[in-house]
Amino acid sequence: MVTVRNTRQNVIKAAGRLFAEKGYHGTSMRDLGRELGLLGSSLYAHVESKQDLLVEVVEEGARLFHASADAALAAGGSSSARLRQLIAGHVGVVLENPDVVRTYLNEARMLDAEHRSRVIAARDAYEQAFRQVIGAGISDASFRPDLDPKLSSIFLLSILNALERWYRPDGAVDGSQLVDEVTEFALAAFKH
Amino acid sequence: MVTVRNTRQNVIKAAGRLFAEKGYHGTSMRDLGRELGLLGSSLYAHVESKQDLLVEVVEEGARLFHASADAALAAGGSSSARLRQLIAGHVGVVLENPDVVRTYLNEARMLDAEHRSRVIAARDAYEQAFRQVIGAGISDASFRPDLDPKLSSIFLLSILNALERWYRPDGAVDGSQLVDEVTEFALAAFKH
DNA sequence: CCTACCGATCGGTAGG
DNA sequence: CCTACCGATCGGTAGG
């Protein structure tokens, strides 16, 4: 049996796991210490505060989604191709980082006002990427003209953000099928 | 200035408000007492425990959605008419009971295992109502034949359950417009 | 619904 | 990362 020293990074990772599972306020520093094999008070050698841990996890979530949207838009292609990339990227972020994503989506509201408003700004920017691609698809007649870019981006993101609530990788649907199903559903709603 | 005595019902209502806003674990009995103008300890004249309050709020949420689905299916009509009723009913429940719904959707996982499994069963039954109507719509050729009833009911419910996260009644979209927009989006995804 | 508490647990610190 | 704490707050109770 090997006993390994913890790093700041794996403390943050374990915090994401517990925040996702039991919520920020439902997780004590002693819970987190137990998860890592040390005392709650020892965590302060790695982080400044409990809030600090939440900030780190949530900001990682924001970075992941931002990077995904960046890559999707940089890939170029038709508006529907870019929309497909946005969807595939989002599903990938959710499936590969379930704890970070759950904390990002459900616990960000527990942040202090300053950090929370930065998260809201990041989410708005992310939603703008979806809205612009949908708007472009309407302009070039890929999508139906009566589509509302704002509402339809919210509806699509509602589907994508809810994945964390029900999708289990050991179920009947694998990751690439999931991308296909969400994409087909969205494009069916968007087309003429 | 009048000082009114509290009832069990308005204690539960205030609990829903705070649980929705700050989360179950983020709300103390003293917070709730302050909200009602009494001491935290005085709440125990109305309820047995803090968990008891969560149970009451969450079970009310389950009842509201159950009643909505019941009414929608009892109204009869074509499969797409029943789907419209399910959607309108769900939106109505969310808009008229935002605190109860937010607690039902976000805090039910904080319940003890026994109550939580009952909530999960109630959600499954509710999802079944959507799934059956979608299945009927596929059978009678109202909806496209390649639609997956299970996944498409989840996608539609994702949109409906996310309303609590973004919709504000003082915004640009009113309740009946919201029903129309969600309905149009879903039916566009379902049609041939 | 208040007074007066209870033991347990919370986030966090000093010093090593 | 541990020892040994700290004051504050937690859910809850006895008795009125």
PDB file of N, CA and C in Angstrom, chain A residues 92-149:
ATOM      1  N   GLY A  92     -19.201  16.423 -25.181  1.00  0.00           N
ATOM      2  CA  GLY A  92     -17.895  15.912 -24.770  1.00  0.00           C
ATOM      3  C   GLY A  92     -17.458  16.464 -23.428  1.00  0.00           C
ATOM      4  N   VAL A  93     -17.636  17.759 -23.223  1.00  0.00           N
ATOM      5  CA  VAL A  93     -17.262  18.373 -21.936  1.00  0.00           C
ATOM      6  C   VAL A  93     -18.061  17.747 -20.799  1.00  0.00           C
ATOM      7  N   VAL A  94     -19.355  17.563 -21.010  1.00  0.00           N
ATOM      8  CA  VAL A  94     -20.202  16.993 -19.951  1.00  0.00           C
ATOM      9  C   VAL A  94     -19.781  15.558 -19.632  1.00  0.00           C
ATOM     10  N   LEU A  95     -19.548  14.755 -20.670  1.00  0.00           N
ATOM     11  CA  LEU A  95     -19.246  13.340 -20.427  1.00  0.00           C
ATOM     12  C   LEU A  95     -17.850  13.123 -19.858  1.00  0.00           C
ATOM     13  N   GLU A  96     -16.930  14.005 -20.213  1.00  0.00           N
ATOM     14  CA  GLU A  96     -15.551  13.814 -19.758  1.00  0.00           C
ATOM     15  C   GLU A  96     -15.268  14.474 -18.409  1.00  0.00           C
ATOM     16  N   ASN A  97     -16.113  15.398 -18.004  1.00  0.00           N
ATOM     17  CA  ASN A  97     -15.883  16.123 -16.736  1.00  0.00           C
ATOM     18  C   ASN A  97     -17.171  16.252 -15.935  1.00  0.00           C
ATOM     19  N   PRO A  98     -17.798  15.135 -15.629  1.00  0.00           N
ATOM     20  CA  PRO A  98     -19.125  15.212 -15.006  1.00  0.00           C
ATOM     21  C   PRO A  98     -19.139  15.979 -13.679  1.00  0.00           C
ATOM     22  N   ASP A  99     -18.131  15.795 -12.852  1.00  0.00           N
ATOM     23  CA  ASP A  99     -18.142  16.459 -11.543  1.00  0.00           C
ATOM     24  C   ASP A  99     -17.958  17.965 -11.670  1.00  0.00           C
ATOM     25  N   VAL A 100     -17.013  18.356 -12.499  1.00  0.00           N
ATOM     26  CA  VAL A 100     -16.781  19.786 -12.720  1.00  0.00           C
ATOM     27  C   VAL A 100     -18.033  20.431 -13.310  1.00  0.00           C
ATOM     28  N   VAL A 101     -18.635  19.758 -14.273  1.00  0.00           N
ATOM     29  CA  VAL A 101     -19.817  20.310 -14.936  1.00  0.00           C
ATOM     30  C   VAL A 101     -20.995  20.423 -13.970  1.00  0.00           C
ATOM     31  N   ARG A 102     -21.194  19.393 -13.165  1.00  0.00           N
ATOM     32  CA  ARG A 102     -22.309  19.444 -12.212  1.00  0.00           C
ATOM     33  C   ARG A 102     -22.108  20.578 -11.210  1.00  0.00           C
ATOM     34  N   THR A 103     -20.875  20.749 -10.767  1.00  0.00           N
ATOM     35  CA  THR A 103     -20.599  21.839  -9.834  1.00  0.00           C
ATOM     36  C   THR A 103     -20.774  23.192 -10.520  1.00  0.00           C
ATOM     37  N   TYR A 104     -20.281  23.275 -11.752  1.00  0.00           N
ATOM     38  CA  TYR A 104     -20.416  24.518 -12.529  1.00  0.00           C
ATOM     39  C   TYR A 104     -21.885  24.892 -12.710  1.00  0.00           C
ATOM     40  N   LEU A 105     -22.717  23.905 -13.024  1.00  0.00           N
ATOM     41  CA  LEU A 105     -24.118  24.195 -13.330  1.00  0.00           C
ATOM     42  C   LEU A 105     -24.981  24.384 -12.085  1.00  0.00           C
ATOM     43  N   ASN A 106     -24.658  23.661 -11.009  1.00  0.00           N
ATOM     44  CA  ASN A 106     -25.566  23.645  -9.856  1.00  0.00           C
ATOM     45  C   ASN A 106     -25.075  24.425  -8.648  1.00  0.00           C
ATOM     46  N   GLU A 107     -23.780  24.617  -8.525  1.00  0.00           N
ATOM     47  CA  GLU A 107     -23.247  25.229  -7.301  1.00  0.00           C
ATOM     48  C   GLU A 107     -22.670  26.616  -7.495  1.00  0.00           C
ATOM     49  N   ALA A 108     -22.608  27.088  -8.736  1.00  0.00           N
ATOM     50  CA  ALA A 108     -22.029  28.412  -8.984  1.00  0.00           C
ATOM     51  C   ALA A 108     -22.805  29.500  -8.248  1.00  0.00           C
ATOM     52  N   ARG A 109     -24.093  29.262  -8.032  1.00  0.00           N
ATOM     53  CA  ARG A 109     -24.901  30.289  -7.357  1.00  0.00           C
ATOM     54  C   ARG A 109     -24.508  30.446  -5.894  1.00  0.00           C
ATOM     55  N   MET A 110     -23.712  29.520  -5.354  1.00  0.00           N
ATOM     56  CA  MET A 110     -23.247  29.631  -3.976  1.00  0.00           C
ATOM     57  C   MET A 110     -21.995  30.506  -3.873  1.00  0.00           C
ATOM     58  N   LEU A 111     -21.457  30.927  -4.997  1.00  0.00           N
ATOM     59  CA  LEU A 111     -20.289  31.809  -4.979  1.00  0.00           C
ATOM     60  C   LEU A 111     -20.668  33.190  -4.456  1.00  0.00           C
ATOM     61  N   ASP A 112     -19.690  33.908  -3.951  1.00  0.00           N
ATOM     62  CA  ASP A 112     -19.913  35.308  -3.595  1.00  0.00           C
ATOM     63  C   ASP A 112     -20.251  36.109  -4.848  1.00  0.00           C
ATOM     64  N   ALA A 113     -20.855  37.276  -4.648  1.00  0.00           N
ATOM     65  CA  ALA A 113     -21.423  38.055  -5.751  1.00  0.00           C
ATOM     66  C   ALA A 113     -20.414  38.321  -6.869  1.00  0.00           C
ATOM     67  N   GLU A 114     -19.186  38.614  -6.488  1.00  0.00           N
ATOM     68  CA  GLU A 114     -18.178  38.973  -7.487  1.00  0.00           C
ATOM     69  C   GLU A 114     -17.872  37.811  -8.424  1.00  0.00           C
ATOM     70  N   HIS A 115     -17.553  36.659  -7.850  1.00  0.00           N
ATOM     71  CA  HIS A 115     -17.256  35.498  -8.683  1.00  0.00           C
ATOM     72  C   HIS A 115     -18.486  35.027  -9.450  1.00  0.00           C
ATOM     73  N   ARG A 116     -19.636  35.135  -8.812  1.00  0.00           N
ATOM     74  CA  ARG A 116     -20.860  34.671  -9.463  1.00  0.00           C
ATOM     75  C   ARG A 116     -21.143  35.491 -10.716  1.00  0.00           C
ATOM     76  N   SER A 117     -20.914  36.789 -10.645  1.00  0.00           N
ATOM     77  CA  SER A 117     -21.208  37.608 -11.817  1.00  0.00           C
ATOM     78  C   SER A 117     -20.229  37.304 -12.951  1.00  0.00           C
ATOM     79  N   ARG A 118     -19.017  36.901 -12.599  1.00  0.00           N
ATOM     80  CA  ARG A 118     -18.078  36.500 -13.656  1.00  0.00           C
ATOM     81  C   ARG A 118     -18.530  35.217 -14.328  1.00  0.00           C
ATOM     82  N   VAL A 119     -19.078  34.302 -13.555  1.00  0.00           N
ATOM     83  CA  VAL A 119     -19.597  33.060 -14.132  1.00  0.00           C
ATOM     84  C   VAL A 119     -20.782  33.348 -15.048  1.00  0.00           C
ATOM     85  N   ILE A 120     -21.655  34.232 -14.589  1.00  0.00           N
ATOM     86  CA  ILE A 120     -22.816  34.588 -15.409  1.00  0.00           C
ATOM     87  C   ILE A 120     -22.360  35.203 -16.728  1.00  0.00           C
ATOM     88  N   ALA A 121     -21.329  36.032 -16.671  1.00  0.00           N
ATOM     89  CA  ALA A 121     -20.805  36.637 -17.901  1.00  0.00           C
ATOM     90  C   ALA A 121     -20.238  35.566 -18.827  1.00  0.00           C
ATOM     91  N   ALA A 122     -19.545  34.593 -18.263  1.00  0.00           N
ATOM     92  CA  ALA A 122     -18.985  33.510 -19.080  1.00  0.00           C
ATOM     93  C   ALA A 122     -20.096  32.691 -19.729  1.00  0.00           C
ATOM     94  N   ARG A 123     -21.164  32.448 -18.978  1.00  0.00           N
ATOM     95  CA  ARG A 123     -22.291  31.693 -19.540  1.00  0.00           C
ATOM     96  C   ARG A 123     -22.968  32.472 -20.650  1.00  0.00           C
ATOM     97  N   ASP A 124     -23.097  33.781 -20.451  1.00  0.00           N
ATOM     98  CA  ASP A 124     -23.709  34.615 -21.481  1.00  0.00           C
ATOM     99  C   ASP A 124     -22.893  34.564 -22.769  1.00  0.00           C
ATOM    100  N   ALA A 125     -21.570  34.660 -22.623  1.00  0.00           N
ATOM    101  CA  ALA A 125     -20.706  34.624 -23.806  1.00  0.00           C
ATOM    102  C   ALA A 125     -20.841  33.279 -24.515  1.00  0.00           C
ATOM    103  N   TYR A 126     -20.922  32.226 -23.737  1.00  0.00           N
ATOM    104  CA  TYR A 126     -21.070  30.882 -24.315  1.00  0.00           C
ATOM    105  C   TYR A 126     -22.396  30.768 -25.065  1.00  0.00           C
ATOM    106  N   GLU A 127     -23.445  31.285 -24.450  1.00  0.00           N
ATOM    107  CA  GLU A 127     -24.761  31.250 -25.109  1.00  0.00           C
ATOM    108  C   GLU A 127     -24.738  32.065 -26.392  1.00  0.00           C
ATOM    109  N   GLN A 128     -23.973  33.157 -26.395  1.00  0.00           N
ATOM    110  CA  GLN A 128     -23.858  33.990 -27.595  1.00  0.00           C
ATOM    111  C   GLN A 128     -23.297  33.203 -28.768  1.00  0.00           C
ATOM    112  N   ALA A 129     -22.375  32.303 -28.489  1.00  0.00           N
ATOM    113  CA  ALA A 129     -21.808  31.483 -29.571  1.00  0.00           C
ATOM    114  C   ALA A 129     -22.913  30.678 -30.235  1.00  0.00           C
ATOM    115  N   PHE A 130     -23.769  30.080 -29.420  1.00  0.00           N
ATOM    116  CA  PHE A 130     -24.902  29.316 -29.961  1.00  0.00           C
ATOM    117  C   PHE A 130     -25.859  30.235 -30.724  1.00  0.00           C
ATOM    118  N   ARG A 131     -26.127  31.380 -30.140  1.00  0.00           N
ATOM    119  CA  ARG A 131     -27.098  32.278 -30.745  1.00  0.00           C
ATOM    120  C   ARG A 131     -26.622  32.791 -32.106  1.00  0.00           C
ATOM    121  N   GLN A 132     -25.315  33.095 -32.165  1.00  0.00           N
ATOM    122  CA  GLN A 132     -24.784  33.614 -33.425  1.00  0.00           C
ATOM    123  C   GLN A 132     -24.816  32.566 -34.529  1.00  0.00           C
ATOM    124  N   VAL A 133     -24.492  31.336 -34.184  1.00  0.00           N
ATOM    125  CA  VAL A 133     -24.512  30.279 -35.199  1.00  0.00           C
ATOM    126  C   VAL A 133     -25.945  30.028 -35.667  1.00  0.00           C
ATOM    127  N   ILE A 134     -26.871  30.069 -34.721  1.00  0.00           N
ATOM    128  CA  ILE A 134     -28.271  29.886 -35.106  1.00  0.00           C
ATOM    129  C   ILE A 134     -28.732  31.058 -35.975  1.00  0.00           C
ATOM    130  N   GLY A 135     -28.341  32.268 -35.579  1.00  0.00           N
ATOM    131  CA  GLY A 135     -28.674  33.442 -36.387  1.00  0.00           C
ATOM    132  C   GLY A 135     -28.099  33.347 -37.792  1.00  0.00           C
ATOM    133  N   ALA A 136     -26.870  32.884 -37.893  1.00  0.00           N
ATOM    134  CA  ALA A 136     -26.234  32.721 -39.206  1.00  0.00           C
ATOM    135  C   ALA A 136     -26.981  31.677 -40.029  1.00  0.00           C
ATOM    136  N   GLY A 137     -27.422  30.625 -39.365  1.00  0.00           N
ATOM    137  CA  GLY A 137     -28.167  29.571 -40.058  1.00  0.00           C
ATOM    138  C   GLY A 137     -29.517  30.044 -40.568  1.00  0.00           C
ATOM    139  N   ILE A 138     -30.103  30.987 -39.857  1.00  0.00           N
ATOM    140  CA  ILE A 138     -31.359  31.564 -40.341  1.00  0.00           C
ATOM    141  C   ILE A 138     -31.071  32.448 -41.555  1.00  0.00           C
ATOM    142  N   SER A 139     -30.021  33.263 -41.458  1.00  0.00           N
ATOM    143  CA  SER A 139     -29.665  34.186 -42.549  1.00  0.00           C
ATOM    144  C   SER A 139     -29.341  33.460 -43.841  1.00  0.00           C
ATOM    145  N   ASP A 140     -28.617  32.340 -43.731  1.00  0.00           N
ATOM    146  CA  ASP A 140     -28.247  31.627 -44.953  1.00  0.00           C
ATOM    147  C   ASP A 140     -29.280  30.558 -45.323  1.00  0.00           C
ATOM    148  N   ALA A 141     -30.435  30.618 -44.667  1.00  0.00           N
ATOM    149  CA  ALA A 141     -31.570  29.739 -44.989  1.00  0.00           C
ATOM    150  C   ALA A 141     -31.306  28.267 -44.706  1.00  0.00           C
ATOM    151  N   SER A 142     -30.322  27.996 -43.834  1.00  0.00           N
ATOM    152  CA  SER A 142     -30.148  26.611 -43.382  1.00  0.00           C
ATOM    153  C   SER A 142     -31.257  26.233 -42.403  1.00  0.00           C
ATOM    154  N   PHE A 143     -31.693  27.235 -41.632  1.00  0.00           N
ATOM    155  CA  PHE A 143     -32.740  27.012 -40.639  1.00  0.00           C
ATOM    156  C   PHE A 143     -33.962  27.837 -41.001  1.00  0.00           C
ATOM    157  N   ARG A 144     -35.084  27.471 -40.418  1.00  0.00           N
ATOM    158  CA  ARG A 144     -36.336  28.142 -40.770  1.00  0.00           C
ATOM    159  C   ARG A 144     -36.334  29.607 -40.304  1.00  0.00           C
ATOM    160  N   PRO A 145     -36.955  30.480 -41.050  1.00  0.00           N
ATOM    161  CA  PRO A 145     -36.850  31.933 -40.793  1.00  0.00           C
ATOM    162  C   PRO A 145     -37.608  32.393 -39.538  1.00  0.00           C
ATOM    163  N   ASP A 146     -38.595  31.611 -39.102  1.00  0.00           N
ATOM    164  CA  ASP A 146     -39.372  32.033 -37.936  1.00  0.00           C
ATOM    165  C   ASP A 146     -38.750  31.581 -36.619  1.00  0.00           C
ATOM    166  N   LEU A 147     -37.538  31.022 -36.691  1.00  0.00           N
ATOM    167  CA  LEU A 147     -36.851  30.587 -35.478  1.00  0.00           C
ATOM    168  C   LEU A 147     -36.372  31.804 -34.692  1.00  0.00           C
ATOM    169  N   ASP A 148     -36.522  31.781 -33.381  1.00  0.00           N
ATOM    170  CA  ASP A 148     -36.013  32.847 -32.522  1.00  0.00           C
ATOM    171  C   ASP A 148     -34.627  32.422 -32.020  1.00  0.00           C
ATOM    172  N   PRO A 149     -33.569  33.118 -32.434  1.00  0.00           N
ATOM    173  CA  PRO A 149     -32.210  32.683 -32.070  1.00  0.00           C
ATOM    174  C   PRO A 149     -32.000  32.629 -30.559  1.00  0.00           C
TER     175      PRO A 149
END
